[in-house]
Short mmCIF file of C-alpha atoms in Angstrom, two decimals:
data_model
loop_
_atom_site.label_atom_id
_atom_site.label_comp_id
_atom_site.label_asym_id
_atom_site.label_seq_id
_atom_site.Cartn_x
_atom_site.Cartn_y
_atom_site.Cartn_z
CA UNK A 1 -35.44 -45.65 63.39
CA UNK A 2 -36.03 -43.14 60.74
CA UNK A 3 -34.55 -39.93 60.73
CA UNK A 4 -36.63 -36.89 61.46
CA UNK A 5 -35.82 -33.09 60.58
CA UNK A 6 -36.11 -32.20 64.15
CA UNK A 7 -33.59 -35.13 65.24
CA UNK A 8 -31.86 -33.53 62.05
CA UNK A 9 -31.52 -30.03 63.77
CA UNK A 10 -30.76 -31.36 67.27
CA UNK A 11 -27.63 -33.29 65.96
CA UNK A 12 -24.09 -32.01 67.69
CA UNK A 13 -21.11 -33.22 66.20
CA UNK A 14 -18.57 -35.61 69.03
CA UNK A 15 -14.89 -36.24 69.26
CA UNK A 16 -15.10 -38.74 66.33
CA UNK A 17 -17.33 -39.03 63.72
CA UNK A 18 -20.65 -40.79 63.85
CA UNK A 19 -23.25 -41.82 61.57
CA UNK A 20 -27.06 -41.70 61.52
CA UNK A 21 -29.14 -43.79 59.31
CA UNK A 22 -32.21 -43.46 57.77
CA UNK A 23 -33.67 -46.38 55.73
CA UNK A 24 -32.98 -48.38 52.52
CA UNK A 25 -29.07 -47.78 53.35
CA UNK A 26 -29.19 -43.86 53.36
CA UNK A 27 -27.49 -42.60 56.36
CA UNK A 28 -26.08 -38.86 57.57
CA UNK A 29 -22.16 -38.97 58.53
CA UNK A 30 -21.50 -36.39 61.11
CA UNK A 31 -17.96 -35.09 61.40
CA UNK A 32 -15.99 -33.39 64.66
CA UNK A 33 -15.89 -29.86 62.40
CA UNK A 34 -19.81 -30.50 62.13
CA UNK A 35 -20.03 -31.07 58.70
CA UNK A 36 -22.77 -33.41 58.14
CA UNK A 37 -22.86 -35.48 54.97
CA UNK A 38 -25.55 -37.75 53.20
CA UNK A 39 -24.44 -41.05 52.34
CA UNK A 40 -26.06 -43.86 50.50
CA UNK A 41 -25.15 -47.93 50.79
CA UNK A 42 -26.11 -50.49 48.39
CA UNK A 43 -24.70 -53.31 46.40
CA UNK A 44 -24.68 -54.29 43.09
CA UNK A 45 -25.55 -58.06 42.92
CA UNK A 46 -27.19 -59.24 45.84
CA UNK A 47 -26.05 -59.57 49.13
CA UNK A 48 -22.65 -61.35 48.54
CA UNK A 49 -21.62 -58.49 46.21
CA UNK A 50 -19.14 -55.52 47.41
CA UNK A 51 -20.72 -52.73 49.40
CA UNK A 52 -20.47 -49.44 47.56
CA UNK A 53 -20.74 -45.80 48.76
CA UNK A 54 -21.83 -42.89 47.48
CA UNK A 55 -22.34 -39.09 48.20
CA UNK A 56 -25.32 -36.99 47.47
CA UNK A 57 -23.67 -33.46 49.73
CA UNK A 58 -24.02 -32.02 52.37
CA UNK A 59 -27.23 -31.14 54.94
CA UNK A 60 -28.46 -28.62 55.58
CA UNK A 61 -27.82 -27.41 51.45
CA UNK A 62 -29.71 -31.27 51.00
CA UNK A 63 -32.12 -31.51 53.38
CA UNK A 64 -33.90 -34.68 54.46
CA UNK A 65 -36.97 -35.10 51.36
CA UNK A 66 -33.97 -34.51 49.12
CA UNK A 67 -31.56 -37.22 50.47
CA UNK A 68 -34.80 -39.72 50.47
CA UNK A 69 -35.60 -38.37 46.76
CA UNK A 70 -31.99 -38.99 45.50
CA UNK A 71 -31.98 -42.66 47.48
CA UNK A 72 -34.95 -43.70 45.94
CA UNK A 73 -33.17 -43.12 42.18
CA UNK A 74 -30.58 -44.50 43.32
CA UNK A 75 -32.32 -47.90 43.81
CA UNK A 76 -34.10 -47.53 40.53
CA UNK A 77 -30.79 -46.96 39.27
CA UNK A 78 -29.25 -50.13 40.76
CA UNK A 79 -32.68 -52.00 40.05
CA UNK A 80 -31.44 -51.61 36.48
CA UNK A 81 -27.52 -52.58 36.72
CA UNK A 82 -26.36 -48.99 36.99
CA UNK A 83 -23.76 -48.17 39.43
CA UNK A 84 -24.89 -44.78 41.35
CA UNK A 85 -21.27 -44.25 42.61
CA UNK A 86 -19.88 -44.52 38.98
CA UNK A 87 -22.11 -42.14 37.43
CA UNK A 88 -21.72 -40.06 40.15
CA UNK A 89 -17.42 -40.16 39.24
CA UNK A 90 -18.61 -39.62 35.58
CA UNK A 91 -18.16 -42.93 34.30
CA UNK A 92 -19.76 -43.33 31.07
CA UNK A 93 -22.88 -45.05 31.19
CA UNK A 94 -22.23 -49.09 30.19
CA UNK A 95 -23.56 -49.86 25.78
CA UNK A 96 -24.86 -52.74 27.13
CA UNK A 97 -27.45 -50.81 29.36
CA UNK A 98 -31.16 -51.02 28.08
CA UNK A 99 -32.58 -47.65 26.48
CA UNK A 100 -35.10 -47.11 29.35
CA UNK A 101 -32.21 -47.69 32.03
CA UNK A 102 -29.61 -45.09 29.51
CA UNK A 103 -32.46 -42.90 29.83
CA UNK A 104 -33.30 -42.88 33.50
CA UNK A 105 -29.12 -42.41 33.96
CA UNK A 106 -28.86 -39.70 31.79
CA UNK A 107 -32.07 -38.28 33.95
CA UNK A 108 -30.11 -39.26 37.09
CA UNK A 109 -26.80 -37.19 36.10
CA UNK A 110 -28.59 -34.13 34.99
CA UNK A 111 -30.69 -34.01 38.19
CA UNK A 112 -28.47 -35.22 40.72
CA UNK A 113 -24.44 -35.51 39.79
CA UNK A 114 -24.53 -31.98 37.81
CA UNK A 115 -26.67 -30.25 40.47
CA UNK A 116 -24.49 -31.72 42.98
CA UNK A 117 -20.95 -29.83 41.49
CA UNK A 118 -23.31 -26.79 41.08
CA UNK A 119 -23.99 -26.83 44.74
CA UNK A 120 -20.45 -27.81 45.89
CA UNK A 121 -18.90 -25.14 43.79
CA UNK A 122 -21.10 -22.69 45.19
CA UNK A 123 -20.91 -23.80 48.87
CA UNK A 124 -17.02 -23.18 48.17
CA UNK A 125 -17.71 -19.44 47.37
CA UNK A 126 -19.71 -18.88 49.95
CA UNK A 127 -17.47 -20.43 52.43
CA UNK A 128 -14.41 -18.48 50.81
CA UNK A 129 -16.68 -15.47 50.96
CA UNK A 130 -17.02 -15.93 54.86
CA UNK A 131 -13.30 -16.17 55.33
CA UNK A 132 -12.33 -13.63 53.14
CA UNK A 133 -10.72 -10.47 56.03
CA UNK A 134 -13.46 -7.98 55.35
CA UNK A 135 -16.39 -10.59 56.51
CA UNK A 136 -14.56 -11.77 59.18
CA UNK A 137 -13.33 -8.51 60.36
CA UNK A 138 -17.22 -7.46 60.39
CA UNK A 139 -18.03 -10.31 62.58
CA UNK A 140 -15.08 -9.80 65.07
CA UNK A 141 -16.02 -6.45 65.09
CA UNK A 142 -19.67 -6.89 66.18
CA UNK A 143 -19.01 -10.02 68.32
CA UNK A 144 -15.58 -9.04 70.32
CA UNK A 145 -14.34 -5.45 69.69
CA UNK A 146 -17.50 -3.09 70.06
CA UNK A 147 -18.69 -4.64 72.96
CA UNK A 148 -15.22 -4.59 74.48
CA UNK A 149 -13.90 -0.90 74.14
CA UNK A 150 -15.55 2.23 75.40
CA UNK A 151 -14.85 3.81 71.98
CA UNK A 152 -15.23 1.64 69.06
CA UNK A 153 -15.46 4.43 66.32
CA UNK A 154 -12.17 4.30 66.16
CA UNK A 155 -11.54 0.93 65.09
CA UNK A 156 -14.28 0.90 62.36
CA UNK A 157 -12.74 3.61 61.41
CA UNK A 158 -9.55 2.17 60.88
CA UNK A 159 -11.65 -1.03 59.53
CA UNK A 160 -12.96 1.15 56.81
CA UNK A 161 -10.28 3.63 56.05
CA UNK A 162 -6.85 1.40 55.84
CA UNK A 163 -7.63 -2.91 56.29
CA UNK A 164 -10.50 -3.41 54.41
CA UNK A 165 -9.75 -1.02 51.13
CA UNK A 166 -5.99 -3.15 50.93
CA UNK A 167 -6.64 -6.46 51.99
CA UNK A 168 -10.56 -7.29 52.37
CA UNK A 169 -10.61 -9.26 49.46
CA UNK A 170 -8.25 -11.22 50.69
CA UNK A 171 -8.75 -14.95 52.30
CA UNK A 172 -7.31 -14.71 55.62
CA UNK A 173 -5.27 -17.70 55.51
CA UNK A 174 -3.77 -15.59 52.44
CA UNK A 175 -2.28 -12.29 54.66
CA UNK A 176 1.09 -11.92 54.71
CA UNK A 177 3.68 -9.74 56.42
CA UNK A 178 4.14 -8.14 53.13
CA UNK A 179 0.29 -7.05 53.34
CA UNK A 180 0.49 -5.81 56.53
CA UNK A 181 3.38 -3.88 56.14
CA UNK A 182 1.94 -2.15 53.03
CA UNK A 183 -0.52 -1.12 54.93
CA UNK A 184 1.35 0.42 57.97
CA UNK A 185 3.86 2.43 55.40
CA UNK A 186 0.91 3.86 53.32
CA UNK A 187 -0.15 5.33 56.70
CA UNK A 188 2.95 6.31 58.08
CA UNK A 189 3.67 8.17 54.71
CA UNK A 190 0.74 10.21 55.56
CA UNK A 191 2.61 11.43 58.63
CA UNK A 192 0.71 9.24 60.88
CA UNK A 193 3.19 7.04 62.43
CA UNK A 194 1.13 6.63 65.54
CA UNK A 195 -1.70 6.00 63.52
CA UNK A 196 0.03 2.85 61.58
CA UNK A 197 1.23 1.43 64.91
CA UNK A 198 -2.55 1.42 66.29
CA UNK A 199 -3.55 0.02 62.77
CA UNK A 200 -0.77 -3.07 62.96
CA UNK A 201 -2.47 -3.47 66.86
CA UNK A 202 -5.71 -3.68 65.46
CA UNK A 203 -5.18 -6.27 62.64
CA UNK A 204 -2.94 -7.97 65.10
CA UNK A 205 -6.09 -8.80 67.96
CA UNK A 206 -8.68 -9.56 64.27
CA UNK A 207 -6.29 -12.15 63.35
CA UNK A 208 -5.62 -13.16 67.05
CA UNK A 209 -9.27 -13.80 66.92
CA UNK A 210 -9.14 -15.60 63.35
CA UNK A 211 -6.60 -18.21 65.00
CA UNK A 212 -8.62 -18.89 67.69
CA UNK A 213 -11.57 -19.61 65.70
CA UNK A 214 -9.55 -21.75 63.22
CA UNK A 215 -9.44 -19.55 60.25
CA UNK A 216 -5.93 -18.83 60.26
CA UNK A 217 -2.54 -20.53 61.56
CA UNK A 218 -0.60 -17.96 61.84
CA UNK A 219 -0.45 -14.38 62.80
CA UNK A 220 1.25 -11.90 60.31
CA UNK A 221 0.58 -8.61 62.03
CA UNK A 222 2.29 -9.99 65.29
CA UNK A 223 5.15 -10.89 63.17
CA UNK A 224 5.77 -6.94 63.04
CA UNK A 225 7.81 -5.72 66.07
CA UNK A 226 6.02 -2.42 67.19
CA UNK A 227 9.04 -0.09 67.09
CA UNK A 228 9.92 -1.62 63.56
CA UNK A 229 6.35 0.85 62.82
CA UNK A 230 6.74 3.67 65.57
CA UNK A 231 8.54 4.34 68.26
CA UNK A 232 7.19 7.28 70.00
CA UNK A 233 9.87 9.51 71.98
CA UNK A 234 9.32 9.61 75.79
CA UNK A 235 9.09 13.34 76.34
CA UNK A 236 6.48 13.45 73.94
CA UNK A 237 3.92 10.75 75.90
CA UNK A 238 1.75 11.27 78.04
CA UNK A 239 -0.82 8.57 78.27
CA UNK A 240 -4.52 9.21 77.39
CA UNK A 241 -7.22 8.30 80.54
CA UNK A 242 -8.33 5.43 78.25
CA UNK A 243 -5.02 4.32 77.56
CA UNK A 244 -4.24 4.05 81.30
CA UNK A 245 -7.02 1.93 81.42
CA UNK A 246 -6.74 -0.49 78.84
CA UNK A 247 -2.82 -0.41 80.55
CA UNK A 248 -3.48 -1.50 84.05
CA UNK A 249 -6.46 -4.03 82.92
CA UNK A 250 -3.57 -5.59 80.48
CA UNK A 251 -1.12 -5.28 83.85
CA UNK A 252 -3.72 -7.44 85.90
CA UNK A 253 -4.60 -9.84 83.23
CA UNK A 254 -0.98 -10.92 82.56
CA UNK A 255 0.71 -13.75 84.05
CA UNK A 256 3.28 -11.29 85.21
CA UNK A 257 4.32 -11.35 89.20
CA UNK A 258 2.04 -10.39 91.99
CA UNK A 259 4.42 -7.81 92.89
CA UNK A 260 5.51 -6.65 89.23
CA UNK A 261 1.44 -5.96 88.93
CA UNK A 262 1.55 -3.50 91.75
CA UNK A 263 5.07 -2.08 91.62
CA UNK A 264 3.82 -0.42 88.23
CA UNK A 265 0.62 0.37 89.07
CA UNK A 266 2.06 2.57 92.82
CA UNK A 267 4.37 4.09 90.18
CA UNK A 268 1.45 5.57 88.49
CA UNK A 269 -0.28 6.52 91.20
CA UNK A 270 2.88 7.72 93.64
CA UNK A 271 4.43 9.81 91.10
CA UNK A 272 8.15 9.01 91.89
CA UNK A 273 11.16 7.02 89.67
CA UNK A 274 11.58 3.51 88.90
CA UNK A 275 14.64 3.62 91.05
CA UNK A 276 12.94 5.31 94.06
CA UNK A 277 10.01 2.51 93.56
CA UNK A 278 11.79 -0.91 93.59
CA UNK A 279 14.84 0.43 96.18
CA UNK A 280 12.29 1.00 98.57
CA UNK A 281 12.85 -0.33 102.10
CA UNK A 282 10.40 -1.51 104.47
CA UNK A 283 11.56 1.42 107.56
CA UNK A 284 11.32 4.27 104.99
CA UNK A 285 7.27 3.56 105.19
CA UNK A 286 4.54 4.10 107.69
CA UNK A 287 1.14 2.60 106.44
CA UNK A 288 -0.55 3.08 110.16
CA UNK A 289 0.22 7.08 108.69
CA UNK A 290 -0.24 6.85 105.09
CA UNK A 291 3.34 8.68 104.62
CA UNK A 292 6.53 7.51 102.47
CA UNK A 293 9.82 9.10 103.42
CA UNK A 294 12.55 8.64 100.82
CA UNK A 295 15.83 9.66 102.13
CA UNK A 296 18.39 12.04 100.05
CA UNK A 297 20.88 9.74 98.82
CA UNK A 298 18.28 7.62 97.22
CA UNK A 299 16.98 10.63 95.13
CA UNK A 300 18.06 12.47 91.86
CA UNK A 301 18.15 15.61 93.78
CA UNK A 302 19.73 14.43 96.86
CA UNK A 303 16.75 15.99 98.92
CA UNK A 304 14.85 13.76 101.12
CA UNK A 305 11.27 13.45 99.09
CA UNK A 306 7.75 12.87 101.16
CA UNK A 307 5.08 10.81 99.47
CA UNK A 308 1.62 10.92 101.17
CA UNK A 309 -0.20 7.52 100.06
CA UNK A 310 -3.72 7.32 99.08
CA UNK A 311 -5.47 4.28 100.21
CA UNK A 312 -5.17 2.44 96.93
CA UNK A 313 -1.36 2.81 97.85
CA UNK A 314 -1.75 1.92 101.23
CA UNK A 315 -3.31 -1.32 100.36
CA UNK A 316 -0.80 -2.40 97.57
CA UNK A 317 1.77 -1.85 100.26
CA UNK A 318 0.04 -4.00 102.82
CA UNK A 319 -0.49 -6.85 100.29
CA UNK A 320 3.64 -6.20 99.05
CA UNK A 321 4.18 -6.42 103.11
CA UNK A 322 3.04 -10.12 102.88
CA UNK A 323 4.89 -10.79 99.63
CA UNK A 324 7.89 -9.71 100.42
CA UNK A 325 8.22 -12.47 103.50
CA UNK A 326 10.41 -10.42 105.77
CA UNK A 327 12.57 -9.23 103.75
CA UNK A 328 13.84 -5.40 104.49
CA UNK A 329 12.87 -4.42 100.83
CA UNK A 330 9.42 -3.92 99.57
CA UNK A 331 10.49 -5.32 95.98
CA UNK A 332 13.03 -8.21 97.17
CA UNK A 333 14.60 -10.14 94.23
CA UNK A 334 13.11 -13.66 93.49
CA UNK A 335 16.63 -15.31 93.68
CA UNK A 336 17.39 -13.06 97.35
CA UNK A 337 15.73 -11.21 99.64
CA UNK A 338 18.68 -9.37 100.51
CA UNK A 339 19.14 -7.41 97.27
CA UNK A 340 16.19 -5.53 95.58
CA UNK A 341 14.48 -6.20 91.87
CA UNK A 342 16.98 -5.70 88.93
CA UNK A 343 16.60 -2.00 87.63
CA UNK A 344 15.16 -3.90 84.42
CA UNK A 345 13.05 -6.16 85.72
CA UNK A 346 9.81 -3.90 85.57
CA UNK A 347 10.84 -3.04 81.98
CA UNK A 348 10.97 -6.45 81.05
CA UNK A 349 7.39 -7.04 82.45
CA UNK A 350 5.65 -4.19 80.45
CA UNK A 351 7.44 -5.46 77.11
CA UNK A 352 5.87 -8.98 77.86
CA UNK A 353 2.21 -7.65 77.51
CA UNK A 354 0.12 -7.83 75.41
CA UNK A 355 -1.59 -4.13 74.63
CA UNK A 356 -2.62 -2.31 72.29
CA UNK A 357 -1.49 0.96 73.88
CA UNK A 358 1.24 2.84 71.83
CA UNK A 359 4.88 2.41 72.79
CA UNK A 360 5.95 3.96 76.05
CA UNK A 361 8.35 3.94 78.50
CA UNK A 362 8.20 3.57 82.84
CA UNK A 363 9.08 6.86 82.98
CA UNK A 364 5.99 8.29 81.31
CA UNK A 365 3.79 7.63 83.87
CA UNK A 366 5.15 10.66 86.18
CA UNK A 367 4.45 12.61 82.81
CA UNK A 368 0.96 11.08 82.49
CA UNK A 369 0.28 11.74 86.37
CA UNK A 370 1.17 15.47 85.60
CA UNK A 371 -0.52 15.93 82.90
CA UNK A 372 -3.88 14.87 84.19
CA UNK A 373 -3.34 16.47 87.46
CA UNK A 374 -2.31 19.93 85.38
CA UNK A 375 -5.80 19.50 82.89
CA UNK A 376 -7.96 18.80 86.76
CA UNK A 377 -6.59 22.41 88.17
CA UNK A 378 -4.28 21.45 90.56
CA UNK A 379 -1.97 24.02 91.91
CA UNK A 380 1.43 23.51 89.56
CA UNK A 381 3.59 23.88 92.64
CA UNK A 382 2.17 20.73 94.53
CA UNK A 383 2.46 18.47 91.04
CA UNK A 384 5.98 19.55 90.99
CA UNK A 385 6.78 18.94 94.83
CA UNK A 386 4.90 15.59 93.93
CA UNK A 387 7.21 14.85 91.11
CA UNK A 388 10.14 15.93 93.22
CA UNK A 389 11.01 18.67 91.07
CA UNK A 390 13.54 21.66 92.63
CA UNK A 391 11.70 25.07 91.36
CA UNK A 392 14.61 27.76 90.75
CA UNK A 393 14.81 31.35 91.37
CA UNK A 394 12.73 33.49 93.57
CA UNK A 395 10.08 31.70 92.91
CA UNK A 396 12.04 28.09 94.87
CA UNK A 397 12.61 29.96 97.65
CA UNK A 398 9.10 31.00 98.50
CA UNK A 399 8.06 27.09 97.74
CA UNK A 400 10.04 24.89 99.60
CA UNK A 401 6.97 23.85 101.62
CA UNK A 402 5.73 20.57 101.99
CA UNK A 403 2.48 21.52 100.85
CA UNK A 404 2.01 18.10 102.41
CA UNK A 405 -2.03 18.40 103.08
CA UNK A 406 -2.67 19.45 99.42
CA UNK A 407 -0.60 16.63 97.85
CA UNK A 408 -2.53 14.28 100.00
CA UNK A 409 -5.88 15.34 98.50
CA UNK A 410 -4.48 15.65 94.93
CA UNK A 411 -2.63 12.10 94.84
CA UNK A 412 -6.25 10.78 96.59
CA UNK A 413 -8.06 12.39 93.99
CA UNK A 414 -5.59 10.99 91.11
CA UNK A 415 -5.98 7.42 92.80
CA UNK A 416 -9.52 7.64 92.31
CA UNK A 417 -9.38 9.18 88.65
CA UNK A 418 -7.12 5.55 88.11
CA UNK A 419 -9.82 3.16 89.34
CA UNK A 420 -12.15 4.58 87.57
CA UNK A 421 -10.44 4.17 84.29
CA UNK A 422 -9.30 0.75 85.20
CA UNK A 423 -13.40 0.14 85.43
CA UNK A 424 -14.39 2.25 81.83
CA UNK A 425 -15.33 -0.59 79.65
CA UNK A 426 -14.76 -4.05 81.58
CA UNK A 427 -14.31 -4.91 85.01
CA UNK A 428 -10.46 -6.79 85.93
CA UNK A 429 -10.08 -8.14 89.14
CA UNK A 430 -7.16 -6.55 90.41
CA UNK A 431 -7.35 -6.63 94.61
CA UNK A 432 -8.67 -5.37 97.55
CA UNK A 433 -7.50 -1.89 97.09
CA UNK A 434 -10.27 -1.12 94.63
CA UNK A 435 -13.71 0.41 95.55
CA UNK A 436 -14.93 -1.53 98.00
CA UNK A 437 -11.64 -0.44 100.21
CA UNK A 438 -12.38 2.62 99.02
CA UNK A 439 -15.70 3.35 101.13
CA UNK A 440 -13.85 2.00 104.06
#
């Protein structure tokens, strides 16, 4: 059956490649990339001769009148002894041939063999065009990061100040390390090394993206270790609301353990150490009150520290109660349940993700958790009984109360100002202590 253009348009290409013919031999070969090709059939001799094949280009750039327009002098090519296929490879045209048939081939390689380079070479642009970073980085833009992040500014910002200027030109099967690193110093020589480090994070996810959609094998902004670019001191972070987001969403969307997921996420909301999180014992906490006692000799201080949980917390620890299967410590270690997580264990976990949140450290998150809780108007003596901190002086001795009601609200409130960054942009499944438990 002839070919049609709407059969034409409907065509999908299969796990191997497939052809579609039309008549008097011409036929469309349809590859697994979904290139489709026109093809033509014929022999020179009669029917006991060898088959020949030859290619007019590709379809759409050819559509369907032109394939049947270029098959049709074809056969008056053949009609006259004249090999389509070896005037298409440039061979010269035979002395022997008859004027009229040197005429029609000399017709037949201006129309169809020089038109057909012509088109091929410019196909080639166009497709190296299309890969070339800054198209690309356009299209991932439009189609994966705007829709993705609350604040996209920033990235077409870095688009249009730093990648494209350097390396837009550029195919991106060309990038190297080299580029990318050019690209980081020239930033960081402006002073900016957290700027560079968010720059290498966003080329890194563009060419994530490029691998994924087969334009690239490789990715040479992963290459780059992040503290190789910046590594930001502890006392100096504190972690924005949007980057405690984009944290916990990367935290639930990692293959990391169950239990790894939450012990991070209670230390953000609970406010205490890594040590006083994953050395925590089963009798030290009463979920029927909501309360976490953490005796002396566990903490910095040596003063026994009282935690109020929200009911995020409270639900964490009821899932960790199942996890832990009977073991007397909330965090029990996968090898015993007699002996706690390693003390690097959680550290190990948050260098295994992948974020594009600047460097940090575990230990931040109290920071974080205070600095929030400091910018909402809470009362700086309850952060700092949160945080376990001994006030000195006059002042210490007028403050050693629990202020236990107050730190109940505020580490409620601070619970709540967590989900709701976890939500900004996309949702993450990440358990039954969100909203819905919540309204309960």
């Amino acid at each position: 059956m002839a070919l049609t253009d709407a059969k034409l348009r409907k065509l999908k290409p299969d796990a191997k490649a497939y052809q579609m013919a039309d008549d008097g031999g011409l036929f469309l070969l349809v590859q697994p990339s979904g290139r489709k090709s026109w093809k033509l059939r014929y022999r020179m001799g009669g029917r006991d001769a060898k088959q020949e094949k030859v290619t007019l280009g590709d379809y759409p750039t050819y559509s369907l009148a032109d394939a049947r327009s270029w098959r049709d002098d074809c056969k008056a090519l053949i009609g006259r002894g004249l090999s389509p296929m070896a005037l298409r490879r440039g061979d010269p045209i035979p002395d022997d041939a008859t004027p009229a048939a040197k005429e029609l081939a000399e017709l037949f390689i201006r129309h169809w063999c020089v038109a057909a380079i012509e088109r091929a070479r410019q196909q080639e642009a166009e497709a190296k065009a299309s890969n070339t970073v800054e198209a690309f980085a356009w299209e991932w833009f439009q189609k994966i990061a705007e829709p993705a992040n609350s604040n996209p500014r920033n990235i077409k910002r870095v688009l249009d100040k730093d990648i494209i200027p350097a390396i837009g030109g550029k195919a991106l099967d060309e990038v190297t390390v080299t580029d990318v690193l050019a690209i980081t110093d020239k930033i960081k020589n402006r002073g900016s090394d957290q700027m560079a480090l968010q720059t290498r994070n966003i080329m890194k996810r563009l060419f994530s993206y490029a691998i994924a959609r087969e334009k690239m094998t490789s990715n040479p902004a992963a290459a780059i270790e992040a503290k190789y670019i910046a590594t930001a001191k502890s006392r100096d972070v504190a972690l924005t609301p949007d980057e405690v987001g984009r944290l916990l969403r990367a935290i639930y969307q990692s293959s990391m353990n169950r239990s790894h997921k939450l012990a991070l996420h209670l230390l953000i909301l609970c406010m205490v150490r890594k040590s006083e999180m994953i050395e925590a014992r089963w009798e030290e906490i009463d979920l029927a009150g909501a309360e976490w006692f953490i005796p002396g000799e566990r903490m910095k201080m040596d003063h026994p520290h009282f935690v109020p949980l929200s009911r995020q917390a409270v639900a964490m620890l009821e899932e960790l109660k199942g996890l832990s299967s009977g073991s007397e410590w909330v965090f029990p270690s996968r090898n015993t349940l007699s002996k706690p997580i390693s003390k690097t264990t959680l550290n190990s976990a948050v260098r295994s993700l992948e974020h594009d949140v600047r460097d940090f450290v575990i230990h931040d998150f109290r920071r974080t958790a205070s600095t929030h809780l400091h910018e909402a108007g809470f009362n700086s003596d309850w952060i700092e009984k949160a945080l376990a901190h001994e006030t000195k002086g006059i002042r210490g001795v007028y403050n050693r109360a629990q202020y236990a009601d107050q730190r109940r609200e505020m580490l409620q409130w601070w619970a709540d100002f967590v989900d709701s960054q976890i939500d900004e942009g996309r949702k993450v499944i990440i358990g039954r202590f969100g909203k819905a438990y919540q309204a309960g």
